[in-house]
Coordinates of C-alpha atoms and ligand atoms in Angstrom, one line a residue:
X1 CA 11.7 16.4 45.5
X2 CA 14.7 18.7 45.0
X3 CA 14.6 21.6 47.4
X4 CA 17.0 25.3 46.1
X5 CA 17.6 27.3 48.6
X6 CA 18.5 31.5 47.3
X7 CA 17.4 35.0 48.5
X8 CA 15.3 35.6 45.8
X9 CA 13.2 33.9 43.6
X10 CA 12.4 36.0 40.5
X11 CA 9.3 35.1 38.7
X12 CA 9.6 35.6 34.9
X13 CA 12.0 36.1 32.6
X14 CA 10.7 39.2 30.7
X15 CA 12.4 42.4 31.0
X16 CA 11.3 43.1 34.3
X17 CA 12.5 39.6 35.5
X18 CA 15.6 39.8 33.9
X19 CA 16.9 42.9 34.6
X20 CA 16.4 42.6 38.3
X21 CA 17.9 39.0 38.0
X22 CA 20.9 40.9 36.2
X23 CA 21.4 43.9 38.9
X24 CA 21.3 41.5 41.8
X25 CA 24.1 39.4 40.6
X26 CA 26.1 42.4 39.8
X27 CA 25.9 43.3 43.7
X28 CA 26.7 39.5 44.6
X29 CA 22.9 38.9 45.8
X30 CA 22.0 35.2 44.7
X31 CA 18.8 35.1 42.2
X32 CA 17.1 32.4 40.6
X33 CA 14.9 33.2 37.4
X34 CA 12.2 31.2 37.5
X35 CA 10.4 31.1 33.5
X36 CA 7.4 28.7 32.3
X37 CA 8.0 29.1 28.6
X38 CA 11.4 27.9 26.7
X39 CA 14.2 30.0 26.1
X40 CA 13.6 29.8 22.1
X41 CA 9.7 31.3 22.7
X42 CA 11.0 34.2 25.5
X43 CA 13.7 34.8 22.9
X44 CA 11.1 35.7 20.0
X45 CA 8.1 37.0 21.0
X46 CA 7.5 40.5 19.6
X47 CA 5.9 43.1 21.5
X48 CA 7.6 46.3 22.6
X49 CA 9.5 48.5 20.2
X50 CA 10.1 52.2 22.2
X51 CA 12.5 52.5 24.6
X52 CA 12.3 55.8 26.7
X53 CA 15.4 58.3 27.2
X54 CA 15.9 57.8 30.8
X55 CA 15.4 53.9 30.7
X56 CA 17.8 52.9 27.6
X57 CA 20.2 55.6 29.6
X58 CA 19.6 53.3 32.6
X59 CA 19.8 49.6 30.8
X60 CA 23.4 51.4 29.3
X61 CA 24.6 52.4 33.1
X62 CA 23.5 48.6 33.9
X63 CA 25.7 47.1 31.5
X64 CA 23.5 45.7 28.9
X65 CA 22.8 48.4 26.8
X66 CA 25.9 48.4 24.4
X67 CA 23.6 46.6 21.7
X68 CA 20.7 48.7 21.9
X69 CA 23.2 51.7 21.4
X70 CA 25.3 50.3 18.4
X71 CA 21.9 48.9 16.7
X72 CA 18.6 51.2 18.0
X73 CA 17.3 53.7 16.1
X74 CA 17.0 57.0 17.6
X75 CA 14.3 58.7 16.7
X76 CA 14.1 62.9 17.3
X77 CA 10.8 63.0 16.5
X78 CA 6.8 61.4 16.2
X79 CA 4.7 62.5 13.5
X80 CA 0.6 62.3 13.9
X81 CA -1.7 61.9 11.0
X82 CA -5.1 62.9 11.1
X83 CA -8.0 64.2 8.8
X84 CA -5.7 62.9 5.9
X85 CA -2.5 65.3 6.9
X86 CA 0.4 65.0 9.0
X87 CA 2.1 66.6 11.8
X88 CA 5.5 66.5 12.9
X89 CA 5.7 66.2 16.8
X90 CA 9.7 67.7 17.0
X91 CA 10.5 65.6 20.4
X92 CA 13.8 66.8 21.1
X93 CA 13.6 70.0 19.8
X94 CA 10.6 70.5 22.8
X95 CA 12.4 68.1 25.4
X96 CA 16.1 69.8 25.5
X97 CA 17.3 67.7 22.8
X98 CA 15.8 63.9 24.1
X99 CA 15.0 61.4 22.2
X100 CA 13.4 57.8 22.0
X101 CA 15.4 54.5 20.8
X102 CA 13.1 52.0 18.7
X103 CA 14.7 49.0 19.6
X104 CA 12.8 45.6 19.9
X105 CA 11.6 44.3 23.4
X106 CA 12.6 41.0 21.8
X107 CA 15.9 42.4 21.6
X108 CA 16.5 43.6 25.3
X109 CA 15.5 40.3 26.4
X110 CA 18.1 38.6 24.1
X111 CA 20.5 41.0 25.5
X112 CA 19.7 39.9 29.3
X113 CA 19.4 36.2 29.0
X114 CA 23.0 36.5 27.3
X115 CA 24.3 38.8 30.2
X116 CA 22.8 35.9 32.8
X117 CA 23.7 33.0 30.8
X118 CA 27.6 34.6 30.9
X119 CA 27.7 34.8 35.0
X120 CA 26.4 30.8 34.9
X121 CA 23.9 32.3 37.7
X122 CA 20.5 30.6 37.7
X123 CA 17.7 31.1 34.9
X124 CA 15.2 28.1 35.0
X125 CA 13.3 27.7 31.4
X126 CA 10.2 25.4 31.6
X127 CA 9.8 25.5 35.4
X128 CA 6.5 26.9 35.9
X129 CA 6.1 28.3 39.6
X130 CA 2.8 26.6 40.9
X131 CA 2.1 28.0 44.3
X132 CA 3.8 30.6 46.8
X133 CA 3.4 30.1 50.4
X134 CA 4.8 31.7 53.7
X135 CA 5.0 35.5 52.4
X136 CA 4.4 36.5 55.9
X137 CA 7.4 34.2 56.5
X138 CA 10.9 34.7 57.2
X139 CA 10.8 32.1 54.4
X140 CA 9.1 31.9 51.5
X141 CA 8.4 28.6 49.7
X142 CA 7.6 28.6 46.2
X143 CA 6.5 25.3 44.5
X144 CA 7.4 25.0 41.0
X145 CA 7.4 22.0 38.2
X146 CA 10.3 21.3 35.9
X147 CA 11.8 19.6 33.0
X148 CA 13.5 17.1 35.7
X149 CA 10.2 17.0 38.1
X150 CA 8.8 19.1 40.8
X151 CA 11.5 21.6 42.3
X152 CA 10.8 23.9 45.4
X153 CA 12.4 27.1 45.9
X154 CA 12.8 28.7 49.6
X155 CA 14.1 32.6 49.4
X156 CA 13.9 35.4 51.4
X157 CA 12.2 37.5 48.8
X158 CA 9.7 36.3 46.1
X159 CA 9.7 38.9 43.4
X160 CA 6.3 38.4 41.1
X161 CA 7.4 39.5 37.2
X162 CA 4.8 36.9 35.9
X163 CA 3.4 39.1 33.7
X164 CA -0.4 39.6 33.6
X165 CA -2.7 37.2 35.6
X166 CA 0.1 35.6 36.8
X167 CA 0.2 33.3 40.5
X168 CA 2.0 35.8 42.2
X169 CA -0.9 38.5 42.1
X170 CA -2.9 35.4 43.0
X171 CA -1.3 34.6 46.0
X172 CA -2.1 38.1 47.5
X173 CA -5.1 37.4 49.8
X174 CA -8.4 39.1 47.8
X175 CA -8.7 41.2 51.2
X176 CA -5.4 42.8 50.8
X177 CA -5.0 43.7 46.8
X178 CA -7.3 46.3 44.5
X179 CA -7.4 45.3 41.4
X180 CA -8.1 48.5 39.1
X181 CA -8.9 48.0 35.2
X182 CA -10.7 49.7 32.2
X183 CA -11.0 47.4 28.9
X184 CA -11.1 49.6 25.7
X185 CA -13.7 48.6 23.0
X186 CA -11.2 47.7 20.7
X187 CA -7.8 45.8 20.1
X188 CA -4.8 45.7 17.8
X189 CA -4.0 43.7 15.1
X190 CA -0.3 43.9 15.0
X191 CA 2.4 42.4 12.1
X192 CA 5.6 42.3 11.6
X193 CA 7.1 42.7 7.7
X194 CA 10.0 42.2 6.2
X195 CA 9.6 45.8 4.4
X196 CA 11.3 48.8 4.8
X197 CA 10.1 51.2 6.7
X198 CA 8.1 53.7 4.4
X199 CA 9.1 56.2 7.0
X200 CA 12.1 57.5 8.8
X201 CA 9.8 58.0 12.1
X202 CA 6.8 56.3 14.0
X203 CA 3.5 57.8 12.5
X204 CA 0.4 57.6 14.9
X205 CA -2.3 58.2 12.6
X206 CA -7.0 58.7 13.6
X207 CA -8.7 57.8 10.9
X208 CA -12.3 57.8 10.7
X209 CA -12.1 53.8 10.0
X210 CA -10.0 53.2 12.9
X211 CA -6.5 53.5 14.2
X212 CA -3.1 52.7 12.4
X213 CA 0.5 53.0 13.8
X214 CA 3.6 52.8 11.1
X215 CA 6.7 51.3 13.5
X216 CA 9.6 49.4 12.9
X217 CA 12.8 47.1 13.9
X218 CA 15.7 47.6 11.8
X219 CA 16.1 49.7 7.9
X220 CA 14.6 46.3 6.5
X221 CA 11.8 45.4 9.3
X222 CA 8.6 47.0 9.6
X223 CA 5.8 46.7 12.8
X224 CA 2.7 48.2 11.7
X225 CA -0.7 47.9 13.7
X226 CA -4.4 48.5 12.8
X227 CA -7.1 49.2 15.8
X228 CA -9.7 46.4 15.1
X229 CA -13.0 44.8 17.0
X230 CA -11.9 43.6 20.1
X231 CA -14.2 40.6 18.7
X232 CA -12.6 40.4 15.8
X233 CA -10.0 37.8 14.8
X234 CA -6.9 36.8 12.6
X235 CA -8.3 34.7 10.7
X236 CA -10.9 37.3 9.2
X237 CA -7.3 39.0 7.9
X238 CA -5.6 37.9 4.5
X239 CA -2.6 40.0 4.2
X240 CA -4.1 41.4 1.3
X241 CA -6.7 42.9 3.6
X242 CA -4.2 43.7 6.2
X243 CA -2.0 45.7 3.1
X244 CA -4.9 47.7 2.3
X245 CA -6.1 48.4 5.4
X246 CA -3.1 50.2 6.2
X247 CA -2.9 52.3 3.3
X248 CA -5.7 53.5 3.2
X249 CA -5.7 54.7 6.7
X250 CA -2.5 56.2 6.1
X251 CA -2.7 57.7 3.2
X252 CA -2.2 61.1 3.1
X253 CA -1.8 63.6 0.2
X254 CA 1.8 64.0 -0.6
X255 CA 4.1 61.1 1.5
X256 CA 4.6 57.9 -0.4
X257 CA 2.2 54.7 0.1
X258 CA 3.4 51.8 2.7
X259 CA 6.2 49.0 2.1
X260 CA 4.4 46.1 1.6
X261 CA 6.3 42.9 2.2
X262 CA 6.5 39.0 4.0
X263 CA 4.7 39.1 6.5
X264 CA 6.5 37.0 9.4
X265 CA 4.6 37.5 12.5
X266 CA 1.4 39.0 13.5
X267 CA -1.0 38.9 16.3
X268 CA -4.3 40.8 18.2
X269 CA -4.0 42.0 21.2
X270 CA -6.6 43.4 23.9
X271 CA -6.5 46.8 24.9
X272 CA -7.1 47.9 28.8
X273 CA -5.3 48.9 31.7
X274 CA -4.8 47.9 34.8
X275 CA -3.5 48.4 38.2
X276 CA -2.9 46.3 41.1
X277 CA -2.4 48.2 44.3
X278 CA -0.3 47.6 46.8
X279 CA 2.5 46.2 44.6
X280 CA 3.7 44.2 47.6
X281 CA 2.8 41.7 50.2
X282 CA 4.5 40.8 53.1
X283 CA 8.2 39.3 51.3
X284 CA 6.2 39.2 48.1
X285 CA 6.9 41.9 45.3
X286 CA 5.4 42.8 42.2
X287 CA 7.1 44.3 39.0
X288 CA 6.3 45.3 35.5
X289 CA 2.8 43.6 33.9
X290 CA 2.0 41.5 37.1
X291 CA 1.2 45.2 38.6
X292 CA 0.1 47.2 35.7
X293 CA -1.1 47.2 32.2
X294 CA -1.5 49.7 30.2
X295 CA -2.6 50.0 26.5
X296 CA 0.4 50.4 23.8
X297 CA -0.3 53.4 22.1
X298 CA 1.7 55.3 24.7
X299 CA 4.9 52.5 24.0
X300 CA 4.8 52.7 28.1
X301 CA 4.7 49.2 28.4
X302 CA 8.1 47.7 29.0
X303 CA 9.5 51.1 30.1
X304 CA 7.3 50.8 33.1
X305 CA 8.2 47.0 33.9
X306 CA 12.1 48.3 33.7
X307 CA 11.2 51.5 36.0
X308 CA 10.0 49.3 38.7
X309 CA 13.2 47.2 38.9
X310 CA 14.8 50.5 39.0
X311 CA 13.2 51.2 42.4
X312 CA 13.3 47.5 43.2
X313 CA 17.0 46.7 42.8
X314 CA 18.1 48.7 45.0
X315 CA 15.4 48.5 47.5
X316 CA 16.4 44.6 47.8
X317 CA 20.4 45.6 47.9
X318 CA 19.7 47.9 51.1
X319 CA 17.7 45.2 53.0
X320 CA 19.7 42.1 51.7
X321 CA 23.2 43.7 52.4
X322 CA 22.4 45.9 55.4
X323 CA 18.6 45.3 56.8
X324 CA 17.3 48.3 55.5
X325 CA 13.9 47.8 55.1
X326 CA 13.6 51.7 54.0
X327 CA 13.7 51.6 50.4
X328 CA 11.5 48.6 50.6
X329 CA 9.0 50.3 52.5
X330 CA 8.2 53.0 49.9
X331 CA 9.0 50.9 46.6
X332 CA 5.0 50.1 46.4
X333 CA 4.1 53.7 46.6
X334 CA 6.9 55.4 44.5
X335 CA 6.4 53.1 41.3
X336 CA 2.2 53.4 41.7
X337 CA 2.6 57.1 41.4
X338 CA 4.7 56.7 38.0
X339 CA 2.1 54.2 36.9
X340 CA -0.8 56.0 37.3
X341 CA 0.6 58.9 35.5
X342 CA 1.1 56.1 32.8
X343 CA -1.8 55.2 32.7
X344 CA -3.2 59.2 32.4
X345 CA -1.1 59.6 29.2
X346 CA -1.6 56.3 27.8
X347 CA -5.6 56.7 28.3
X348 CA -5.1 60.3 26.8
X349 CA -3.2 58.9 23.9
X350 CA -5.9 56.1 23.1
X351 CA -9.0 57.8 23.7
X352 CA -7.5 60.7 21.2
X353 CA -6.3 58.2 18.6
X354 CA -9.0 55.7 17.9
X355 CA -12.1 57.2 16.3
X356 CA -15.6 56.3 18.3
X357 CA -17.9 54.2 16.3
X358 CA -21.2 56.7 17.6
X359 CA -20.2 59.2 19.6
X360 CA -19.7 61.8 17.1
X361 CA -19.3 64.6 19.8
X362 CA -16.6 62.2 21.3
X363 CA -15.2 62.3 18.1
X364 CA -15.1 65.9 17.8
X365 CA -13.4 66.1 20.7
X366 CA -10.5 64.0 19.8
X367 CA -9.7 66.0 17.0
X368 CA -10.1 69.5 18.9
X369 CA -7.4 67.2 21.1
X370 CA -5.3 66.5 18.0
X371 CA -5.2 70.2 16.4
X372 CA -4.0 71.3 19.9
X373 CA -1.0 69.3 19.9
X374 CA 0.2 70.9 16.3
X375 CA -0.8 73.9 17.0
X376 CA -0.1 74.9 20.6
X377 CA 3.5 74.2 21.5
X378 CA 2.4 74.0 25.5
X379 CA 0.8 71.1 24.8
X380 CA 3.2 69.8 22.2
X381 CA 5.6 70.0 24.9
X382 CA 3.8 68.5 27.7
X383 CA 3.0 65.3 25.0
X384 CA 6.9 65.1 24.4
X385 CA 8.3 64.7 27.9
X386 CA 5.4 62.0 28.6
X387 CA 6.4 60.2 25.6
X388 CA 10.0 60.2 25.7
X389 CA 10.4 60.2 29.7
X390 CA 7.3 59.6 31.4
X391 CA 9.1 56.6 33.4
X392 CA 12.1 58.6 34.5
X393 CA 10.1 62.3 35.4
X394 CA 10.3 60.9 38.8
X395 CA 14.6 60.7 38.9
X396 CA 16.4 63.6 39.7
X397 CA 17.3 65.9 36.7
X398 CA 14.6 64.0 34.9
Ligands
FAS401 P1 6.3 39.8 30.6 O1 4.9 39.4 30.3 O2 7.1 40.3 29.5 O3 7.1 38.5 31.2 C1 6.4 37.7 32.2 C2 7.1 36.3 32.1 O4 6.6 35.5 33.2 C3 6.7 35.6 30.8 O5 7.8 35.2 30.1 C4 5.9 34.4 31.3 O6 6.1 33.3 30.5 C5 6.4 34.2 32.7 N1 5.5 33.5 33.6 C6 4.2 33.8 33.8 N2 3.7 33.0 34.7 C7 4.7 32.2 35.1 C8 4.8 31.1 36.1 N3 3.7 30.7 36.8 N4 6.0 30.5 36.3 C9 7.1 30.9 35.6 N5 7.0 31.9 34.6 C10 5.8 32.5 34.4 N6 4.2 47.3 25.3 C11 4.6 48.3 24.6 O7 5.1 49.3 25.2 N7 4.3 48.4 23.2 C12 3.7 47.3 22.6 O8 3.5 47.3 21.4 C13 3.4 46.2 23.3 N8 2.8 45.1 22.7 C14 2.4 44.0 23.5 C15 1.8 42.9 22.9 C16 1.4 41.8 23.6 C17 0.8 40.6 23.0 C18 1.6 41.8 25.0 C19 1.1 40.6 25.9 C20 2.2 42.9 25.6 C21 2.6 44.0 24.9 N9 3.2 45.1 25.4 C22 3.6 46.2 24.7 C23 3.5 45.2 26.8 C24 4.8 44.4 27.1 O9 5.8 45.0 26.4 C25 5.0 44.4 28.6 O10 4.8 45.7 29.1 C26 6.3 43.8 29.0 O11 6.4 42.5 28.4 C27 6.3 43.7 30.5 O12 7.4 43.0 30.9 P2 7.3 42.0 32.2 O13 6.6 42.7 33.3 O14 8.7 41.5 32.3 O15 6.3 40.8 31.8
PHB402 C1 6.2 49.1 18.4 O1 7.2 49.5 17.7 O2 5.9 47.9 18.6 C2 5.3 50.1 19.1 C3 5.7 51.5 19.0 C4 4.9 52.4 19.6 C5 3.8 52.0 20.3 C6 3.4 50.7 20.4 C7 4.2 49.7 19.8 O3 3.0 53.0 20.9

């Protein structure tokens, strides 16, 4: 039995994981990334593709941004199809000139294992953490299993980025932790093409036969998604059927048809949110998906997960370097206010987005949601600082 002693053990090594791993060796705190899967899977799985104003501002003041800046696409705009037209949502023109960066989650985790990787500080592939004890402790003990047998941890802090349903939540006693959640009766089939973009900007697009979203990587890579039963699986998709699918929902009269191309990944994916509240326990603290999920089609997602180390960093620097438990003390209540508001917009943006297979006054309202948007600039407004800030509204100046 080996035994690793450090002052904190960091669950996960998605963006959440890794950035705190990152901003805790840049103030000389000693971290060890704990992560179950290999380096090669963490490394490609797709998932995320917006990154917020505020948060690629903050990943560029954290020193791992110069990437995302030279090779992200900033996009100025959003534009919204619906009842066969479309509708340019001008984001920076409402939102003093903001914009979003389209730039992979796949990517920003590249970026962070090769900023830890560089300072030689600890990042444990294939150790899976297998129990947590003592988080009323001084000292917590975290029992994990690795390539070279089982390993124990002991830290002062165990931060839980574990992603949803991970053992950290579950270590929280069921007396102490509300779990929140909503499922959505539907999910996304999601690819990823090795076709040019057919568009310069995202296109969010209702149609009657169900949901479609035109996204993409790079000039050469496109990420497209079609709403689909949440019963329904890959294997009932040829890409033929996922091709036509997708241009039929978003056709419209006058812009040109889809890119088709190889299709290199693809993947459903359940649509619900949840919230686990309080977001810490005793020396036990929760970030990104192990505290919230929300549905994608507000791209909120990762931008959360990196808000919360934004509170949490610093939080741990204060009590680590000087014993102030301050920052600490509020970080459960600061982020649940941001993710709540999340999860408002990101309901509001699925509920108005995927057509209702009955409910045809639901439906109606949707699209009495959807004509207010291109019509009234108010609203236009509110819809562009949610999309391109939500995570940051909270920071000063925001
Ligand atoms: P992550 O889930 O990224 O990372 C958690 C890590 O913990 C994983 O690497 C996992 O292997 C590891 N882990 C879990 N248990 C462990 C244990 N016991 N021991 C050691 N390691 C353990 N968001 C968007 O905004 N847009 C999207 O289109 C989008 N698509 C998504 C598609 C899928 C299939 C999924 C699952 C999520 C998607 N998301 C999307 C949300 C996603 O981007 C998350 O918000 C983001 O990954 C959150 O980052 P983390 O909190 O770091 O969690
Ligand atoms: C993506 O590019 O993967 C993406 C973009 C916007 C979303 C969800 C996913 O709302």
């Amino acid at each position: 039995m080996t035994t690793l002693r450090t002052r904190v053990a960091i669950i996960g090594a998605g963006p959440a994981g890794l950035l705190l791993g990152h901003l805790l060796e840049r103030a000389g705190i000693d971290a060890v990334v704990l992560e179950r899967r290999s380096r090669e899977y963490v490394e490609h799985r797709v998932r995320a593709g917006v990154i917020e104003y505020g948060v690629a501002n903050f990943l560029e003041e954290s020193g791992v941004g110069d990437r995302m800046r030279r090779e992200g696409l900033v996009h100025h705009g959003v534009e919204l199809r619906f009842d066969r037209a479309s509708h340019r949502v001008a984001l920076s023109e409402l939102y003093d000139g903001r914009a979003i960066t389209v730039y992979g989650q796949a990517e920003v985790v590249n970026d962070l294992i090769k900023a830890r990787v560089a300072t030689g500080a600890p990042l444990l592939f294939e150790t899976e953490v297998q129990s947590i004890s003592g988080l009323l402790n001084s000292t917590v003990t975290i029992e994990t299993q690795s390539p070279d047998g089982p390993l124990t941890i002991e830290a002062d802090f165990v931060v839980g980025a574990d992603g949803s349903h991970g053992v950290s939540v579950a270590s929280i006693p069921a007396s102490v932790v509300t779990r929140y959640e909503r499922v959505y009766p539907f999910s996304w089939l999601g690819i990823l093409a090795e076709a040019a973009p057919a568009t310069e900007e995202l296109i969010y697009c209702r149609h009657e036969r169900g949901f479609a979203l035109y996204s993409m990587r790079s000039p050469s890579v496109s990420r497209l998604y079609l709403g689909v039963d949440p019963n329904d699986s890959l294997e009932n998709w040829s890409d033929e059927r996922i091709w036509d699918e997708l241009t039929i929902r978003l056709a419209t009269d006058d812009v040109p048809a889809i890119q088709r191309g190889p299709i290199i990944e693809r993947g459903i994916t359940a649509m619900r949110s949840v919230v686990i509240a309080p977001m810490r326990y005793g020396r036990l603290l929760l970030a990104g998906d192990a505290a919230h999920i929300v549905p994608p089609t507000g791209a909120k997602g990762m931008n959360l997960a990196l808000a919360d180390i934004r509170v949490l960093a610093p939080a741990l620097i204060a009590q680590l370097h000087e014993g102030d438990d301050r920052l600490l003390e509020r970080y459960s209540d600061t982020c649940l206010e941001r993710v709540w508001r999340a999860e408002e917009f990101s309901t509001y943006m699925t509920q108005m987005l995927h057509p209702h297979a009955t409910d045809e006054f639901e439906n109606g309202v949707q699209r009495a949601r959807l004509r207010q948007i291109v019509t009234l600039e108010s609203t236009a407004r509110s819809l562009a600082r949610n999309y391109v800030n939500l995570s940051s509204l909270q920071e000063p100046g925001a």
